[in-house]
Amino acid sequence: MNIESFDLERWQSVHEHQVEINLSESGVHPLRLRELVGAGDLEDLLEQELGYPQTNGTIPLRERIAAMYDGATAANVLVTNGGSEANFVTCWHLVEPGDEVVVIQPTYMQIPGLARSFGATVREVWLEPRLVDHAGQSGPGGSRGPADGLRSPARWRLDLGEVRAAVTPHTRLIAVCNPNNPTGARLDEAEVAELSAIAADTGCWLLADEIYRGAELDGRLSSSAWGRHDRVIVTGGLSKTFGLPGLRIGWIAGPAEVIDRLWGRHDYTTIAPGALNDRLARLALEPSRRQRLVARTRKRLRNNQAIVQAWAGEHQTVQQVPPEAGGVTLIRYAGSRPSARLAETLRAQQGVLVVPGIHFGLEHHLRVGIGGEPDPLHRGLARLGDLLRSASGPLASETSPTREH
Ligand SMILES: Cc1ncc(COP(=O)(O)O)c(C=O)c1O
């Protein structure tokens, strides 16, 4: 099996703990253990046996996860080691050589990489930036500069007609990341319903990676694909919205029979979550704590987005479609410098780590994390601004492509 390089993860794995300012992170600044565990919980925790827990996740944890999906029970949930294992196990189960997988792009590149490694052909449908004028009408575009007073890029939109057209009799799976990494776009209820209807009408599966659900800047919880029909699988976890990536707790929510089959795959991957992680995850998802964590995340994202927006407003050669949810934003920059070269220069010369857009197949963009501390964000953006000023012309004209493969 030929496994393609997961460039985004490689780039972060190699550099993220060595740089002065890490803006490559896609979640929110992690909690410390003491912020999660109250003094009253401590004695209890010290009694935790460090054996194998229930291998598909303890019942109390699965019940707490199920409580986030209308009508779900513990039987609809498999606990995994991170959202990445959830996606892996699902793709491993569903995708066979010769299948086609429709992937909404840009996206976290795990699923397309896995699908190709498992012998499938990936058909891409791209989110596009839309311009919205003052009357609220949208049209294609996305490349006017911020100085344009009439219209500004407002949202990344999905053309659902294109998704339907991409499905063929060989399509096994439609994969979407919603809310989306790297754009911060969020599909609305009608769009999630239509996406799920496309899968239902054509007999293929819908895999919705919803690990950013709950991290909405405006506080409106994103619609989930969960439970819309018996070929919908949702993945999630504690790493992004809840600020607990070090717990390595993810999950799959789906029909009970499918969850059972996926559990059989998980026997082959990691067997079980860590006992302590399962225990701490139960604490984190206790309803009042869960709400506190979500509120912390949303506040942080709003504050940091204001910093990015102010910075972008001061730089005529960058453009941002404001993120609706999630821990990251895409910055489009003027000029023709390849994003990998720009990101490497920024890292090597300025000590700032961002993710080059090319890791998502999207040239002339950089992905910047907005979940961290405000001070490094300010400093990192200032250095990025200096670098861009030293080497950029105006943004490309409105008709130029926003991506290059
Ligand atoms: C959309 C998406 N899904 C899954 C993951 C992996 O999550 P985890 O760290 O819980 O394995 C990431 C990590 O960046 C992600 O962005």
Coordinates of C-alpha atoms and ligand atoms in Angstrom, one line a residue:
M1 CA 0.0 0.0 0.0
N2 CA 1.4 3.4 -1.0
I3 CA 0.7 5.9 1.8
E4 CA 1.1 9.5 0.6
S5 CA 2.8 11.9 2.9
F6 CA 0.4 13.9 5.2
D7 CA 2.3 17.1 4.5
L8 CA 0.3 19.2 7.0
E9 CA 0.9 16.9 9.9
R10 CA 4.6 16.4 9.0
W11 CA 5.2 20.1 8.8
Q12 CA 3.6 20.6 12.2
S13 CA 5.1 17.5 13.8
V14 CA 8.7 18.5 12.8
H15 CA 8.5 22.2 13.7
E16 CA 5.7 23.1 16.2
H17 CA 7.7 22.5 19.4
Q18 CA 10.8 24.2 18.0
V19 CA 9.5 27.6 16.9
E20 CA 9.3 30.8 18.9
I21 CA 5.7 31.6 17.8
N22 CA 3.4 28.7 16.8
L23 CA 0.5 29.9 14.7
S24 CA 0.1 26.5 13.0
E25 CA -2.1 25.0 15.8
S26 CA -5.7 24.4 14.7
G27 CA -7.4 24.1 18.1
V28 CA -7.6 26.4 21.0
H29 CA -5.0 26.9 23.6
P30 CA -5.1 23.7 25.7
L31 CA -6.4 23.6 29.3
R32 CA -4.1 22.7 32.1
L33 CA -5.1 19.7 34.1
R34 CA -5.9 21.9 37.1
E35 CA -8.3 23.9 35.0
L36 CA -10.3 20.7 34.3
V37 CA -10.0 18.9 37.6
G38 CA -11.4 20.6 40.7
A39 CA -10.0 19.9 44.1
G40 CA -13.1 17.8 44.9
D41 CA -12.4 15.5 42.0
L42 CA -8.8 14.8 42.9
E43 CA -9.1 12.0 45.5
D44 CA -11.5 10.2 43.2
L45 CA -9.1 10.5 40.3
L46 CA -6.2 9.1 42.3
E47 CA -8.3 6.0 42.8
Q48 CA -8.5 5.4 39.1
E49 CA -7.2 1.9 38.2
L50 CA -4.8 2.1 35.3
G51 CA -6.1 -1.0 33.5
Y52 CA -7.8 -1.3 30.2
P53 CA -11.1 0.5 30.3
Q54 CA -14.1 -0.7 28.4
T55 CA -12.5 -0.8 25.0
N56 CA -15.1 1.1 23.1
G57 CA -15.2 3.7 25.8
T58 CA -16.9 3.5 29.2
I59 CA -20.6 3.6 29.2
P60 CA -20.7 6.9 31.2
L61 CA -18.4 8.5 28.7
R62 CA -20.4 7.2 25.7
E63 CA -23.6 8.5 27.4
R64 CA -22.1 12.0 27.7
I65 CA -21.0 12.0 24.1
A66 CA -24.4 10.7 23.0
A67 CA -26.1 13.5 24.9
M68 CA -24.6 15.9 22.2
Y69 CA -26.6 14.2 19.4
D70 CA -30.4 14.2 19.5
G71 CA -31.8 10.8 20.2
A72 CA -28.4 9.0 20.4
T73 CA -27.5 6.5 23.1
A74 CA -24.3 4.9 24.2
A75 CA -24.8 2.2 21.5
N76 CA -24.4 4.9 18.8
V77 CA -20.9 5.9 20.0
L78 CA -17.5 4.4 19.7
V79 CA -14.7 6.2 21.6
T80 CA -11.4 6.4 19.7
N81 CA -7.9 7.8 20.3
G82 CA -8.5 11.2 18.8
G83 CA -10.6 12.3 15.9
S84 CA -7.9 11.0 13.7
E85 CA -8.5 7.4 14.7
A86 CA -12.2 7.9 14.3
N87 CA -11.7 9.0 10.7
F88 CA -9.1 6.3 10.1
V89 CA -11.3 3.4 11.3
T90 CA -14.3 4.7 9.3
C91 CA -12.4 5.0 6.1
W92 CA -10.7 1.7 6.6
H93 CA -14.1 0.1 7.0
L94 CA -15.8 1.8 4.1
V95 CA -13.3 2.4 1.4
E96 CA -12.1 -0.3 -1.0
P97 CA -9.9 -0.2 -4.1
G98 CA -11.8 1.1 -7.1
D99 CA -14.3 3.2 -5.0
E100 CA -14.8 6.8 -5.6
V101 CA -14.9 9.3 -2.7
V102 CA -16.3 12.8 -3.1
V103 CA -14.3 15.1 -0.8
I104 CA -15.4 18.7 -0.1
Q105 CA -12.2 20.7 -0.3
P106 CA -10.3 22.4 1.1
T107 CA -10.2 20.1 4.0
Y108 CA -8.1 18.5 6.7
M109 CA -6.2 16.2 4.4
Q110 CA -6.5 12.9 6.4
I111 CA -9.6 11.5 4.6
P112 CA -8.5 12.2 1.0
G113 CA -5.0 10.9 1.8
L114 CA -6.5 7.7 3.4
A115 CA -9.0 7.2 0.6
R116 CA -6.2 7.3 -2.0
S117 CA -4.1 5.0 0.1
F118 CA -6.9 2.5 0.3
G119 CA -7.1 2.5 -3.5
A120 CA -10.0 4.9 -4.1
T121 CA -10.2 7.8 -6.6
V122 CA -10.9 11.1 -4.9
R123 CA -13.3 13.6 -6.7
E124 CA -13.0 17.1 -5.3
V125 CA -15.7 19.6 -4.9
W126 CA -14.3 23.0 -3.7
L127 CA -15.8 25.5 -1.4
E128 CA -15.5 28.9 -3.1
P129 CA -15.3 32.4 -1.5
R130 CA -18.4 34.4 -2.3
L131 CA -18.7 38.1 -2.3
V132 CA -21.7 39.7 -0.5
D133 CA -22.8 43.2 -1.4
H134 CA -24.6 45.6 0.9
A135 CA -28.0 44.2 -0.1
G136 CA -26.8 40.8 1.1
Q137 CA -26.7 39.3 -2.4
S138 CA -23.8 37.0 -3.1
G139 CA -21.8 36.3 -6.2
P140 CA -18.7 34.5 -7.2
G141 CA -15.3 36.1 -6.6
G142 CA -13.2 36.4 -3.6
S143 CA -10.2 38.3 -4.9
R144 CA -11.0 42.0 -4.5
G145 CA -8.8 43.8 -2.1
P146 CA -10.0 44.9 1.4
A147 CA -9.9 48.5 0.1
D148 CA -12.9 47.7 -2.1
G149 CA -15.7 49.5 -0.3
L150 CA -18.6 48.0 -2.2
R151 CA -18.2 44.3 -1.8
S152 CA -16.1 42.3 0.5
P153 CA -15.5 38.5 0.6
A154 CA -18.1 37.3 3.1
R155 CA -18.4 33.5 3.1
W156 CA -17.0 30.3 1.7
R157 CA -19.9 28.6 0.0
L158 CA -20.5 25.0 -1.2
D159 CA -22.3 24.4 -4.5
L160 CA -24.5 21.4 -3.7
G161 CA -25.3 20.9 -7.3
E162 CA -21.6 20.3 -7.9
V163 CA -21.6 17.7 -5.1
R164 CA -24.6 15.9 -6.7
A165 CA -22.9 16.0 -10.1
A166 CA -19.7 14.5 -8.6
V167 CA -21.5 11.4 -7.3
T168 CA -21.3 8.4 -9.7
P169 CA -22.5 4.8 -9.3
H170 CA -18.9 4.1 -8.0
T171 CA -19.1 6.6 -5.2
R172 CA -18.9 5.0 -1.8
L173 CA -18.6 8.0 0.4
I174 CA -19.0 11.8 0.5
A175 CA -16.7 13.3 3.1
V176 CA -17.1 16.8 4.6
C177 CA -15.4 18.6 7.4
N178 CA -18.0 20.9 9.0
P179 CA -17.3 23.4 10.5
N180 CA -14.4 23.4 8.0
N181 CA -10.7 23.3 8.5
P182 CA -9.0 25.3 7.0
T183 CA -11.6 27.9 5.9
G184 CA -13.6 28.3 9.1
A185 CA -16.8 28.0 7.0
R186 CA -19.9 26.4 8.4
L187 CA -22.7 24.7 6.4
D188 CA -26.2 25.8 7.5
E189 CA -29.0 23.5 8.3
A190 CA -30.4 23.4 4.7
E191 CA -27.0 22.6 3.3
V192 CA -26.3 19.8 5.8
A193 CA -29.8 18.4 5.0
E194 CA -29.2 18.6 1.3
L195 CA -25.7 16.9 1.6
S196 CA -27.2 14.1 3.6
A197 CA -30.1 13.8 1.1
I198 CA -27.6 13.5 -1.8
A199 CA -26.0 10.6 0.1
A200 CA -29.4 9.0 0.8
D201 CA -30.6 9.4 -2.8
T202 CA -27.5 7.9 -4.3
G203 CA -26.9 5.1 -1.7
C204 CA -23.5 6.3 -0.6
W205 CA -22.2 7.1 2.9
L206 CA -21.8 10.6 4.3
L207 CA -18.8 11.0 6.7
A208 CA -19.0 14.3 8.5
D209 CA -16.0 15.3 10.5
E210 CA -17.6 17.6 13.0
I211 CA -14.6 18.0 15.4
Y212 CA -15.1 21.8 15.3
R213 CA -18.8 21.7 16.1
G214 CA -19.4 24.0 19.1
A215 CA -16.5 26.4 18.2
E216 CA -18.8 28.9 16.5
L217 CA -17.8 32.5 16.8
D218 CA -21.4 33.7 16.9
G219 CA -22.4 31.1 19.5
R220 CA -24.9 29.3 17.2
L221 CA -24.3 25.6 17.3
S222 CA -23.7 24.1 13.9
S223 CA -26.1 21.6 12.4
S224 CA -25.0 18.1 12.7
A225 CA -25.3 15.4 10.1
W226 CA -26.0 12.9 12.8
G227 CA -29.1 10.7 12.5
R228 CA -30.3 11.9 9.2
H229 CA -30.3 8.4 7.7
D230 CA -28.6 5.1 8.2
R231 CA -25.6 5.8 6.1
V232 CA -24.4 8.9 8.1
I233 CA -21.3 8.7 10.2
V234 CA -20.1 11.6 12.3
T235 CA -16.7 11.9 13.9
G236 CA -15.7 14.3 16.6
G237 CA -13.5 14.6 19.7
L238 CA -12.1 16.7 22.5
S239 CA -9.1 18.1 20.6
K240 CA -10.5 21.3 19.1
T241 CA -13.7 22.8 20.5
F242 CA -12.9 21.5 24.0
G243 CA -9.2 22.5 24.1
L244 CA -8.1 19.0 25.2
P245 CA -6.0 17.5 22.4
G246 CA -3.6 15.9 24.8
L247 CA -6.3 13.6 26.1
R248 CA -6.5 12.0 22.6
I249 CA -10.2 11.3 22.9
G250 CA -12.2 11.2 19.8
W251 CA -15.4 9.4 18.8
I252 CA -17.6 8.1 16.1
A253 CA -21.4 8.5 16.2
G254 CA -23.6 6.5 13.9
P255 CA -26.2 3.7 13.6
A256 CA -25.6 1.0 16.3
E257 CA -24.8 -1.8 13.8
V258 CA -22.2 0.3 12.1
I259 CA -20.7 1.4 15.4
D260 CA -20.4 -2.3 16.3
R261 CA -18.6 -3.1 13.1
L262 CA -16.2 -0.1 13.6
W263 CA -15.5 -1.3 17.1
G264 CA -14.2 -4.5 15.5
R265 CA -11.8 -2.4 13.5
H266 CA -10.7 -0.5 16.6
D267 CA -9.7 -3.9 18.1
Y268 CA -7.0 -3.9 15.5
T269 CA -5.8 -0.3 15.8
T270 CA -5.5 0.8 19.5
I271 CA -7.9 -1.5 21.4
A272 CA -9.0 1.1 23.9
P273 CA -8.7 4.7 24.9
G274 CA -6.4 5.4 27.9
A275 CA -8.2 4.8 31.2
L276 CA -7.2 8.1 32.6
N277 CA -8.2 9.9 29.4
D278 CA -11.6 8.2 29.4
R279 CA -12.0 9.3 33.0
L280 CA -11.0 12.9 32.3
A281 CA -13.1 13.1 29.2
R282 CA -16.1 12.1 31.3
L283 CA -15.3 15.1 33.5
A284 CA -14.9 17.5 30.6
L285 CA -18.2 16.5 29.1
E286 CA -20.2 16.8 32.3
P287 CA -22.8 19.3 31.1
S288 CA -21.9 22.4 33.1
R289 CA -18.2 21.9 32.5
R290 CA -18.8 21.2 28.8
Q291 CA -20.6 24.5 28.5
R292 CA -17.8 26.3 30.3
L293 CA -15.2 24.9 27.9
V294 CA -17.3 25.8 24.8
A295 CA -17.8 29.4 26.1
R296 CA -14.0 29.7 26.7
T297 CA -13.3 28.6 23.2
R298 CA -15.9 30.9 21.5
K299 CA -14.7 33.9 23.5
R300 CA -11.0 33.2 22.6
L301 CA -11.9 32.8 18.9
R302 CA -13.9 36.0 18.8
N303 CA -11.1 38.0 20.5
N304 CA -8.4 36.6 18.2
Q305 CA -10.4 37.0 15.1
A306 CA -10.8 40.7 16.0
I307 CA -7.0 40.8 16.1
V308 CA -6.6 39.2 12.7
Q309 CA -9.3 41.3 11.2
A310 CA -7.7 44.5 12.4
W311 CA -4.3 43.3 11.1
A312 CA -5.8 42.4 7.7
G313 CA -7.4 45.8 7.5
E314 CA -4.0 47.4 7.8
H315 CA -2.5 45.3 5.0
Q316 CA -3.7 46.0 1.5
T317 CA -2.0 42.9 0.2
V318 CA -3.9 40.4 2.3
Q319 CA -7.4 39.2 2.4
Q320 CA -9.4 37.1 4.8
V321 CA -12.9 35.6 4.5
P322 CA -13.9 35.8 8.2
P323 CA -14.2 32.4 9.8
E324 CA -17.6 31.4 11.2
A325 CA -16.2 28.6 13.4
G326 CA -13.1 26.6 14.3
G327 CA -9.6 27.4 15.3
V328 CA -8.1 28.6 12.1
T329 CA -8.4 31.2 9.3
L330 CA -7.0 31.4 5.8
I331 CA -5.1 34.5 4.8
R332 CA -4.8 35.1 1.1
Y333 CA -1.8 37.1 0.1
A334 CA -0.8 39.1 -3.0
G335 CA 2.0 38.1 -5.3
S336 CA 3.1 34.8 -6.8
R337 CA 5.4 33.5 -4.0
P338 CA 4.6 29.8 -3.4
S339 CA 3.0 29.3 0.0
A340 CA 5.5 26.6 1.0
R341 CA 8.4 29.0 0.4
L342 CA 6.8 31.8 2.2
A343 CA 6.0 29.7 5.2
E344 CA 9.5 28.3 5.3
T345 CA 11.0 31.8 5.1
L346 CA 8.7 33.0 7.9
R347 CA 9.7 30.0 10.0
A348 CA 13.4 30.1 9.4
Q349 CA 13.9 33.8 9.5
Q350 CA 11.2 35.1 11.8
G351 CA 10.5 32.1 14.1
V352 CA 6.8 32.0 13.2
L353 CA 5.1 28.8 12.1
V354 CA 2.0 28.9 9.9
V355 CA 0.7 26.3 7.5
P356 CA 1.2 26.9 3.8
G357 CA -2.0 26.7 1.8
I358 CA -0.5 24.3 -0.6
H359 CA -0.8 21.6 2.1
F360 CA -4.6 22.0 1.4
G361 CA -4.1 22.3 -2.4
L362 CA -4.7 26.0 -2.1
E363 CA -1.9 28.2 -3.3
H364 CA -1.2 31.8 -2.2
H365 CA -2.9 31.3 1.1
L366 CA -1.5 30.7 4.6
R367 CA -3.5 29.0 7.5
V368 CA -3.2 30.9 10.7
G369 CA -4.4 29.5 14.1
I370 CA -6.8 31.8 16.0
G371 CA -7.2 29.7 19.1
G372 CA -4.0 30.5 20.9
E373 CA -2.9 33.4 23.2
P374 CA -3.4 36.9 21.8
D375 CA 0.2 38.1 22.4
P376 CA 2.0 35.6 20.2
L377 CA -0.8 36.1 17.6
H378 CA -0.1 39.9 17.5
R379 CA 3.6 39.4 17.3
G380 CA 3.4 36.6 14.7
L381 CA 1.1 38.6 12.5
A382 CA 3.4 41.6 12.7
R383 CA 6.3 39.6 11.5
L384 CA 4.2 38.0 8.7
G385 CA 3.1 41.5 7.7
D386 CA 6.7 42.7 7.4
L387 CA 7.6 39.7 5.3
L388 CA 4.7 40.2 3.0
R389 CA 5.4 43.9 2.6
S390 CA 8.9 43.1 1.5
A391 CA 7.7 40.9 -1.3
S392 CA 4.3 41.5 -2.6
G393 CA 2.4 43.3 -5.3
P394 CA -1.3 44.0 -5.3
L395 CA -3.8 41.1 -5.0
A396 CA -4.5 39.4 -8.3
S397 CA -7.5 40.6 -10.3
E398 CA -11.0 39.3 -9.6
T399 CA -11.0 36.9 -12.5
S400 CA -7.8 35.1 -11.4
P401 CA -8.1 31.7 -9.9
T402 CA -8.0 31.5 -6.1
R403 CA -6.4 28.0 -6.2
E404 CA -3.8 26.3 -8.1
H405 CA -3.2 22.6 -8.1
Ligands
LIG1 C1 -10.8 18.3 10.9 C2 -9.9 17.5 11.8 N1 -10.3 16.3 12.1 C3 -9.5 15.5 12.9 C4 -8.3 16.0 13.4 C5 -7.5 15.1 14.3 O1 -8.0 15.2 15.6 P1 -7.2 14.6 16.8 O2 -6.1 15.4 17.2 O3 -8.3 14.5 17.8 O4 -6.8 13.2 16.4 C6 -7.9 17.3 13.1 C7 -6.7 17.8 13.6 O5 -6.2 18.9 13.3 C8 -8.8 18.1 12.3 O6 -8.5 19.4 12.0

